[in-house]
Amino acid sequence: MAGKEFKLIREPDALYEVTYILDAALGPGEGREPHSSGIEFAAGHYERRFGLSRAVCEKWFTPLREIERHVTDGLALSEEVLRRDYRAPNEALSPPSALVRHAMRYDLSVEKLAALIYNEAASIAPGDEGNRDELSLEEFVRLMSGLDEHEAPLYHRWNMLDLCVNWERRFAEISSVLRRGEELYMEKVSLAEPLIGEWYGRTKEALDDGGLDALFDGPLDLTLPDGLYIVRPGLECFASTSIILDSLLTDPGGKGPWELISGVLTQSLARTGAFSMLRFQDSLKAVADKKRLDILAALREGPRSAGELASITGLSAATVTHHMQILFNAGLVGLELRGARSIYSLNRGGVELLESDLREFFGQ
């Protein structure tokens, strides 16, 4: 592969590449046959999408089988370590970087991964009836990057090809973020563990008593002794690790590695069947910030403009507009234009969906 560079047409953020690489280890999912691996699903997709034979498609994905095996083994190892060393409610309180690093430290070197992929792509036998004779690695990667919008998850999932080619540079960038996150985590974990247990008990009790209203009227925010907050129970109770994300992985006034770590934790929980990753993928990002919880609580009283929400929550109008776009995309709020004003309202269906998965998480 010397001298070759591959740049995807639509290259996602490096953090999302690492998040979605773990999705290869999740096993059966939406659109897949039971017990079908992600690789078999992807091969079938390309067979249907581009009219290529199953034999050709499966040969492309042969090197990814080795990668998938290492990802799966890495996740199993990390789960074993976390169960042994980091006991907590639902066994979900875990150092995020340990999970990621165990999952990504393959026995295969970067060079071997790249060589496997290149050799498989280059060795596709010509003359396959009804199909193109051969696809180079460049064409293969280009096909993967040209998926339309509704196929984006599949595109991200198999973007590990590009990730392998650029592995060393990106892993160095990401691991530096993770190391700092783990340092902060370990400093605070002794303070957080008893609070997490209390948080779970109080949130479950509120959900039992209040139903949908518990999403907004649950127990008060928990605060660590050093003044950092843990967000309000309710919308966050589907993952104990995500409720301590802002307080344990973010320097005061700084920005933590939310996209990477929340995605990894979500997928590890989805792998255990705790909740539907596909259903929660957007909602997780939409409800993680306490500001958005305050906005949703304000909308319970009735439709509001961005200006009215800013006045109620104490946020700037620009901040409200930014968060409303995220909440709208997650299906938690609706939007109506009245003259020159945008009026937002609470989407009860979206919130009820959150409650449904929340109850499922608690086994109710």
Coordinates of C-alpha atoms in Angstrom, one line a residue:
M1 CA 0.0 0.0 0.0
A2 CA 3.1 2.2 -0.1
G3 CA 2.3 5.6 -1.7
K4 CA -1.5 5.1 -1.7
E5 CA -3.8 7.5 0.1
F6 CA -7.5 7.0 0.4
K7 CA -9.8 10.0 1.2
L8 CA -13.5 9.3 1.6
I9 CA -15.8 11.6 -0.3
R10 CA -17.8 12.3 2.9
E11 CA -15.4 11.7 5.7
P12 CA -17.0 11.8 9.2
D13 CA -15.4 13.1 12.4
A14 CA -12.6 10.8 13.7
L15 CA -14.4 10.4 17.0
Y16 CA -17.5 8.9 15.2
E17 CA -15.3 6.6 13.2
V18 CA -14.0 5.0 16.5
T19 CA -17.5 4.9 17.9
Y20 CA -19.0 3.2 14.9
I21 CA -16.1 0.7 14.5
L22 CA -17.4 -0.9 17.7
D23 CA -20.8 -1.4 16.1
A24 CA -19.3 -4.3 14.1
A25 CA -19.2 -6.3 17.3
L26 CA -22.9 -5.8 18.2
G27 CA -24.2 -8.8 16.3
P28 CA -27.8 -9.0 15.0
G29 CA -29.5 -5.7 14.5
E30 CA -32.2 -4.0 12.5
G31 CA -32.5 -5.4 9.0
R32 CA -30.3 -8.5 9.8
E33 CA -31.3 -12.1 10.0
P34 CA -31.0 -13.6 13.5
H35 CA -27.4 -14.7 14.2
S36 CA -26.2 -13.0 11.1
S37 CA -22.9 -11.1 11.5
G38 CA -22.6 -7.5 10.6
I39 CA -20.2 -8.5 7.8
E40 CA -22.8 -10.8 6.2
F41 CA -25.4 -8.1 6.5
A42 CA -23.1 -5.6 4.8
A43 CA -22.2 -8.1 2.0
G44 CA -25.9 -8.7 1.3
H45 CA -26.5 -4.9 1.3
Y46 CA -23.9 -4.3 -1.4
E47 CA -25.2 -7.3 -3.4
R48 CA -28.6 -5.7 -3.5
R49 CA -27.5 -2.1 -3.8
F50 CA -24.9 -2.4 -6.7
G51 CA -26.0 -5.7 -8.3
L52 CA -22.7 -7.4 -7.5
S53 CA -22.6 -11.1 -6.8
R54 CA -22.6 -12.4 -3.2
A55 CA -19.2 -14.2 -3.9
V56 CA -17.6 -10.9 -4.9
C57 CA -19.1 -9.0 -2.0
E58 CA -18.1 -11.6 0.6
K59 CA -14.5 -11.6 -0.7
W60 CA -14.3 -7.9 -0.2
F61 CA -15.4 -8.4 3.4
T62 CA -13.2 -11.3 4.2
P63 CA -10.5 -9.2 5.9
L64 CA -13.1 -7.5 8.0
R65 CA -14.1 -10.8 9.5
E66 CA -10.6 -10.9 11.2
I67 CA -11.2 -7.3 12.4
E68 CA -14.6 -8.1 13.7
R69 CA -13.3 -11.0 15.7
H70 CA -10.7 -8.9 17.3
V71 CA -13.2 -6.2 18.2
T72 CA -15.6 -8.8 19.7
D73 CA -12.7 -10.3 21.7
G74 CA -11.7 -6.9 22.9
L75 CA -15.1 -6.0 24.1
A76 CA -15.5 -9.3 25.9
L77 CA -12.1 -8.8 27.6
S78 CA -13.0 -5.2 28.7
E79 CA -16.3 -6.4 30.1
E80 CA -14.6 -9.1 32.1
V81 CA -12.1 -6.5 33.5
L82 CA -14.9 -4.0 34.3
R83 CA -17.0 -6.6 36.1
R84 CA -14.0 -7.7 38.2
D85 CA -12.5 -4.3 39.0
Y86 CA -15.3 -1.7 38.8
R87 CA -18.4 -3.0 40.5
A88 CA -21.4 -0.6 40.4
P89 CA -25.2 -0.7 39.8
N90 CA -26.0 -2.6 36.7
E91 CA -22.2 -3.1 36.3
A92 CA -22.2 0.0 34.1
L93 CA -19.9 2.3 36.0
S94 CA -16.6 1.9 34.1
P95 CA -13.6 3.9 33.0
P96 CA -14.6 4.7 29.4
S97 CA -11.0 4.7 28.0
A98 CA -10.4 1.2 29.3
L99 CA -13.4 0.0 27.3
V100 CA -12.2 1.7 24.1
R101 CA -8.6 0.8 24.4
H102 CA -9.3 -2.9 25.1
A103 CA -11.6 -3.0 22.2
M104 CA -9.2 -1.4 19.7
R105 CA -5.9 -3.0 20.7
Y106 CA -5.9 -5.7 18.0
D107 CA -3.1 -8.3 17.7
L108 CA -3.0 -7.2 14.0
S109 CA -0.7 -4.3 13.2
V110 CA -1.8 -1.3 11.1
E111 CA 0.3 -2.6 8.2
K112 CA -1.2 -6.1 8.3
L113 CA -4.7 -4.8 8.5
A114 CA -4.1 -2.5 5.5
A115 CA -2.4 -5.3 3.6
L116 CA -5.2 -7.7 4.2
I117 CA -7.8 -5.3 2.9
Y118 CA -5.7 -4.3 -0.1
N119 CA -4.9 -7.9 -1.1
E120 CA -8.4 -9.0 -0.8
A121 CA -9.7 -6.1 -2.9
A122 CA -7.0 -6.6 -5.5
S123 CA -7.5 -10.3 -5.8
I124 CA -11.2 -10.3 -6.8
A125 CA -11.4 -12.7 -9.7
P126 CA -12.3 -11.1 -13.1
G127 CA -15.1 -12.3 -15.3
D128 CA -18.0 -12.5 -12.8
E129 CA -21.0 -12.6 -15.0
G130 CA -23.3 -9.6 -14.7
N131 CA -20.9 -7.7 -12.5
R132 CA -17.9 -5.5 -12.9
D133 CA -14.7 -7.5 -13.4
E134 CA -12.7 -6.0 -10.6
L135 CA -12.9 -3.1 -8.1
S136 CA -9.8 -1.5 -6.8
L137 CA -9.6 -0.5 -3.2
E138 CA -10.0 3.1 -4.2
E139 CA -13.3 2.3 -5.9
F140 CA -14.4 0.1 -3.0
V141 CA -13.9 2.9 -0.5
R142 CA -15.6 5.3 -2.8
L143 CA -18.6 3.1 -3.1
M144 CA -18.8 2.9 0.7
S145 CA -18.6 6.7 1.0
G146 CA -21.3 7.3 -1.5
L147 CA -24.2 5.9 0.4
D148 CA -27.3 8.1 0.6
E149 CA -28.5 9.6 3.9
H150 CA -30.7 6.8 5.2
E151 CA -27.8 4.4 4.9
A152 CA -25.4 6.5 6.9
P153 CA -25.2 4.1 9.9
L154 CA -24.0 1.3 7.5
Y155 CA -21.5 3.8 6.0
H156 CA -20.1 4.7 9.4
R157 CA -20.0 1.0 10.5
W158 CA -17.8 -0.1 7.7
N159 CA -15.7 3.1 7.5
M160 CA -13.1 1.0 9.4
L161 CA -11.3 0.6 6.0
D162 CA -10.4 4.3 6.0
L163 CA -9.7 4.1 9.8
C164 CA -7.2 1.4 9.3
V165 CA -5.3 3.3 6.6
N166 CA -5.0 6.3 8.9
W167 CA -4.9 4.4 12.2
E168 CA -1.8 5.7 13.9
R169 CA -2.4 9.4 13.5
R170 CA -6.1 9.2 14.6
F171 CA -5.5 6.8 17.5
A172 CA -2.8 9.1 18.9
E173 CA -5.3 12.0 18.8
I174 CA -8.1 10.1 20.4
S175 CA -6.0 8.3 23.0
S176 CA -4.8 11.6 24.4
V177 CA -8.4 12.7 25.0
L178 CA -9.2 9.3 26.6
R179 CA -6.2 9.4 28.9
R180 CA -7.3 12.8 30.3
G181 CA -10.8 11.5 30.6
E182 CA -9.7 8.5 32.6
E183 CA -7.5 10.6 34.9
L184 CA -10.5 12.7 35.7
Y185 CA -12.7 9.7 36.1
M186 CA -10.5 7.9 38.5
E187 CA -10.1 11.1 40.6
K188 CA -13.8 11.3 41.1
V189 CA -15.0 7.7 41.1
S190 CA -14.8 7.2 44.8
L191 CA -17.1 10.2 45.3
A192 CA -19.5 9.1 42.6
E193 CA -20.1 5.5 43.3
P194 CA -22.4 5.9 46.4
L195 CA -24.3 8.7 44.7
I196 CA -25.0 6.5 41.6
G197 CA -26.6 3.9 43.8
E198 CA -28.8 6.5 45.5
W199 CA -29.6 8.0 42.1
Y200 CA -30.8 4.7 40.7
G201 CA -33.0 4.0 43.6
R202 CA -34.6 7.4 43.7
T203 CA -35.2 7.6 40.0
K204 CA -36.8 4.2 39.8
E205 CA -39.1 5.1 42.7
A206 CA -40.1 8.4 41.0
L207 CA -40.8 6.5 37.7
D208 CA -43.0 4.0 39.5
D209 CA -45.0 6.8 41.2
G210 CA -45.1 9.5 38.5
G211 CA -44.9 7.8 35.1
L212 CA -44.2 10.3 32.3
D213 CA -44.0 13.3 34.7
A214 CA -41.1 11.6 36.4
L215 CA -39.0 12.5 33.4
F216 CA -39.2 16.1 34.5
D217 CA -40.2 16.0 38.1
G218 CA -37.9 13.3 39.4
P219 CA -35.5 13.7 42.3
L220 CA -33.4 16.8 42.5
D221 CA -30.0 17.0 40.8
L222 CA -27.2 15.2 42.6
T223 CA -24.1 17.3 43.3
L224 CA -20.6 16.0 44.0
P225 CA -18.8 17.3 47.0
D226 CA -16.6 19.5 44.8
G227 CA -19.6 21.3 43.4
L228 CA -19.7 19.5 40.0
Y229 CA -23.2 18.4 39.1
I230 CA -24.8 15.1 38.0
V231 CA -27.7 15.9 35.7
R232 CA -31.3 15.4 36.8
P233 CA -32.5 11.8 37.0
G234 CA -35.2 10.8 34.5
L235 CA -34.1 11.3 30.9
E236 CA -30.6 10.0 31.7
C237 CA -31.4 6.9 33.8
F238 CA -30.9 4.5 30.9
A239 CA -27.1 4.6 31.4
S240 CA -25.5 5.2 34.7
T241 CA -22.2 6.0 33.1
S242 CA -23.7 8.8 31.0
I243 CA -25.1 10.6 34.0
I244 CA -21.6 11.2 35.4
L245 CA -20.1 12.1 32.1
D246 CA -20.3 15.9 32.4
S247 CA -19.3 15.9 36.1
L248 CA -16.4 13.5 35.9
L249 CA -15.0 13.9 32.4
T250 CA -15.2 17.6 31.9
D251 CA -12.9 20.2 33.5
P252 CA -15.0 23.1 35.0
G253 CA -15.9 25.4 32.1
G254 CA -14.4 22.9 29.6
K255 CA -15.8 20.5 27.1
G256 CA -15.5 16.8 27.6
P257 CA -15.3 14.0 24.9
W258 CA -19.1 13.5 24.9
E259 CA -19.6 12.2 21.4
L260 CA -17.0 9.5 21.6
I261 CA -17.6 8.2 25.1
S262 CA -21.4 8.4 25.0
G263 CA -21.4 6.4 21.7
V264 CA -19.1 3.7 23.1
L265 CA -21.1 3.4 26.3
T266 CA -24.4 3.3 24.4
Q267 CA -23.1 0.5 22.2
S268 CA -21.8 -1.5 25.1
L269 CA -25.1 -1.3 26.8
A270 CA -27.0 -2.1 23.6
R271 CA -24.8 -5.2 23.3
T272 CA -26.2 -6.4 26.6
G273 CA -29.7 -5.8 25.5
A274 CA -30.3 -3.0 28.0
F275 CA -32.0 -0.8 25.4
S276 CA -32.3 -0.1 21.7
M277 CA -29.2 1.8 20.5
L278 CA -31.0 2.7 17.2
R279 CA -33.9 4.2 19.1
F280 CA -31.7 6.1 21.5
Q281 CA -28.8 7.2 19.3
D282 CA -30.2 10.7 18.6
S283 CA -32.0 11.1 21.9
L284 CA -28.9 10.5 23.9
K285 CA -27.2 13.5 22.4
A286 CA -30.4 15.5 22.7
V287 CA -31.0 15.0 26.4
A288 CA -27.5 14.8 27.8
D289 CA -27.2 18.5 28.5
K290 CA -29.0 19.9 31.6
K291 CA -29.9 23.0 29.5
R292 CA -32.0 20.9 27.2
L293 CA -33.7 19.3 30.2
D294 CA -34.6 22.8 31.4
I295 CA -36.0 23.7 28.0
L296 CA -38.1 20.6 27.9
A297 CA -39.4 21.3 31.3
A298 CA -40.4 24.8 30.3
L299 CA -42.3 23.4 27.3
R300 CA -44.5 21.3 29.5
E301 CA -46.5 24.4 30.3
G302 CA -47.3 25.1 26.7
P303 CA -45.8 26.2 23.4
R304 CA -43.0 28.9 23.6
S305 CA -40.9 31.0 21.3
A306 CA -37.1 30.9 21.5
G307 CA -37.3 34.3 23.3
E308 CA -39.7 33.1 25.9
L309 CA -37.7 30.0 26.5
A310 CA -34.5 32.1 26.9
S311 CA -36.3 34.3 29.5
I312 CA -37.5 31.2 31.5
T313 CA -34.3 29.2 31.4
G314 CA -31.9 32.1 31.7
L315 CA -30.1 31.0 28.5
S316 CA -29.3 33.3 25.6
A317 CA -31.6 33.2 22.6
A318 CA -28.8 31.9 20.4
T319 CA -28.1 29.0 22.9
V320 CA -31.8 28.2 23.0
T321 CA -32.0 28.1 19.2
H322 CA -29.0 25.8 19.1
H323 CA -30.5 23.3 21.6
M324 CA -33.9 23.5 20.0
Q325 CA -32.5 22.3 16.7
I326 CA -31.0 19.2 18.4
L327 CA -34.2 18.5 20.3
F328 CA -36.2 18.9 17.1
N329 CA -34.0 16.5 15.3
A330 CA -34.4 14.0 18.1
G331 CA -38.2 14.1 17.8
L332 CA -38.7 15.6 21.3
V333 CA -40.1 18.9 20.2
G334 CA -42.3 20.2 17.4
L335 CA -41.9 23.5 15.5
E336 CA -44.6 25.8 14.1
L337 CA -44.1 29.1 12.3
R338 CA -46.4 32.0 13.4
G339 CA -45.5 35.0 11.3
A340 CA -41.8 35.7 11.8
R341 CA -41.7 33.7 15.1
S342 CA -40.8 30.0 15.6
I343 CA -43.0 28.5 18.2
Y344 CA -41.8 25.2 19.9
S345 CA -44.0 22.6 21.6
L346 CA -43.3 19.4 23.5
N347 CA -43.7 16.3 21.4
R348 CA -45.4 14.0 23.8
G349 CA -45.0 11.1 21.5
G350 CA -41.2 11.5 21.5
V351 CA -41.1 11.8 25.3
E352 CA -43.4 8.8 25.8
L353 CA -41.0 6.8 23.6
L354 CA -38.2 7.8 26.0
E355 CA -40.4 6.7 28.9
S356 CA -41.0 3.4 27.3
D357 CA -37.3 2.6 26.8
L358 CA -36.6 4.0 30.3
R359 CA -39.1 1.5 31.8
E360 CA -37.6 -1.3 29.6
F361 CA -34.2 -0.4 31.0
F362 CA -35.5 -0.9 34.5
G363 CA -37.2 -4.2 33.5
Q364 CA -40.7 -2.9 34.2

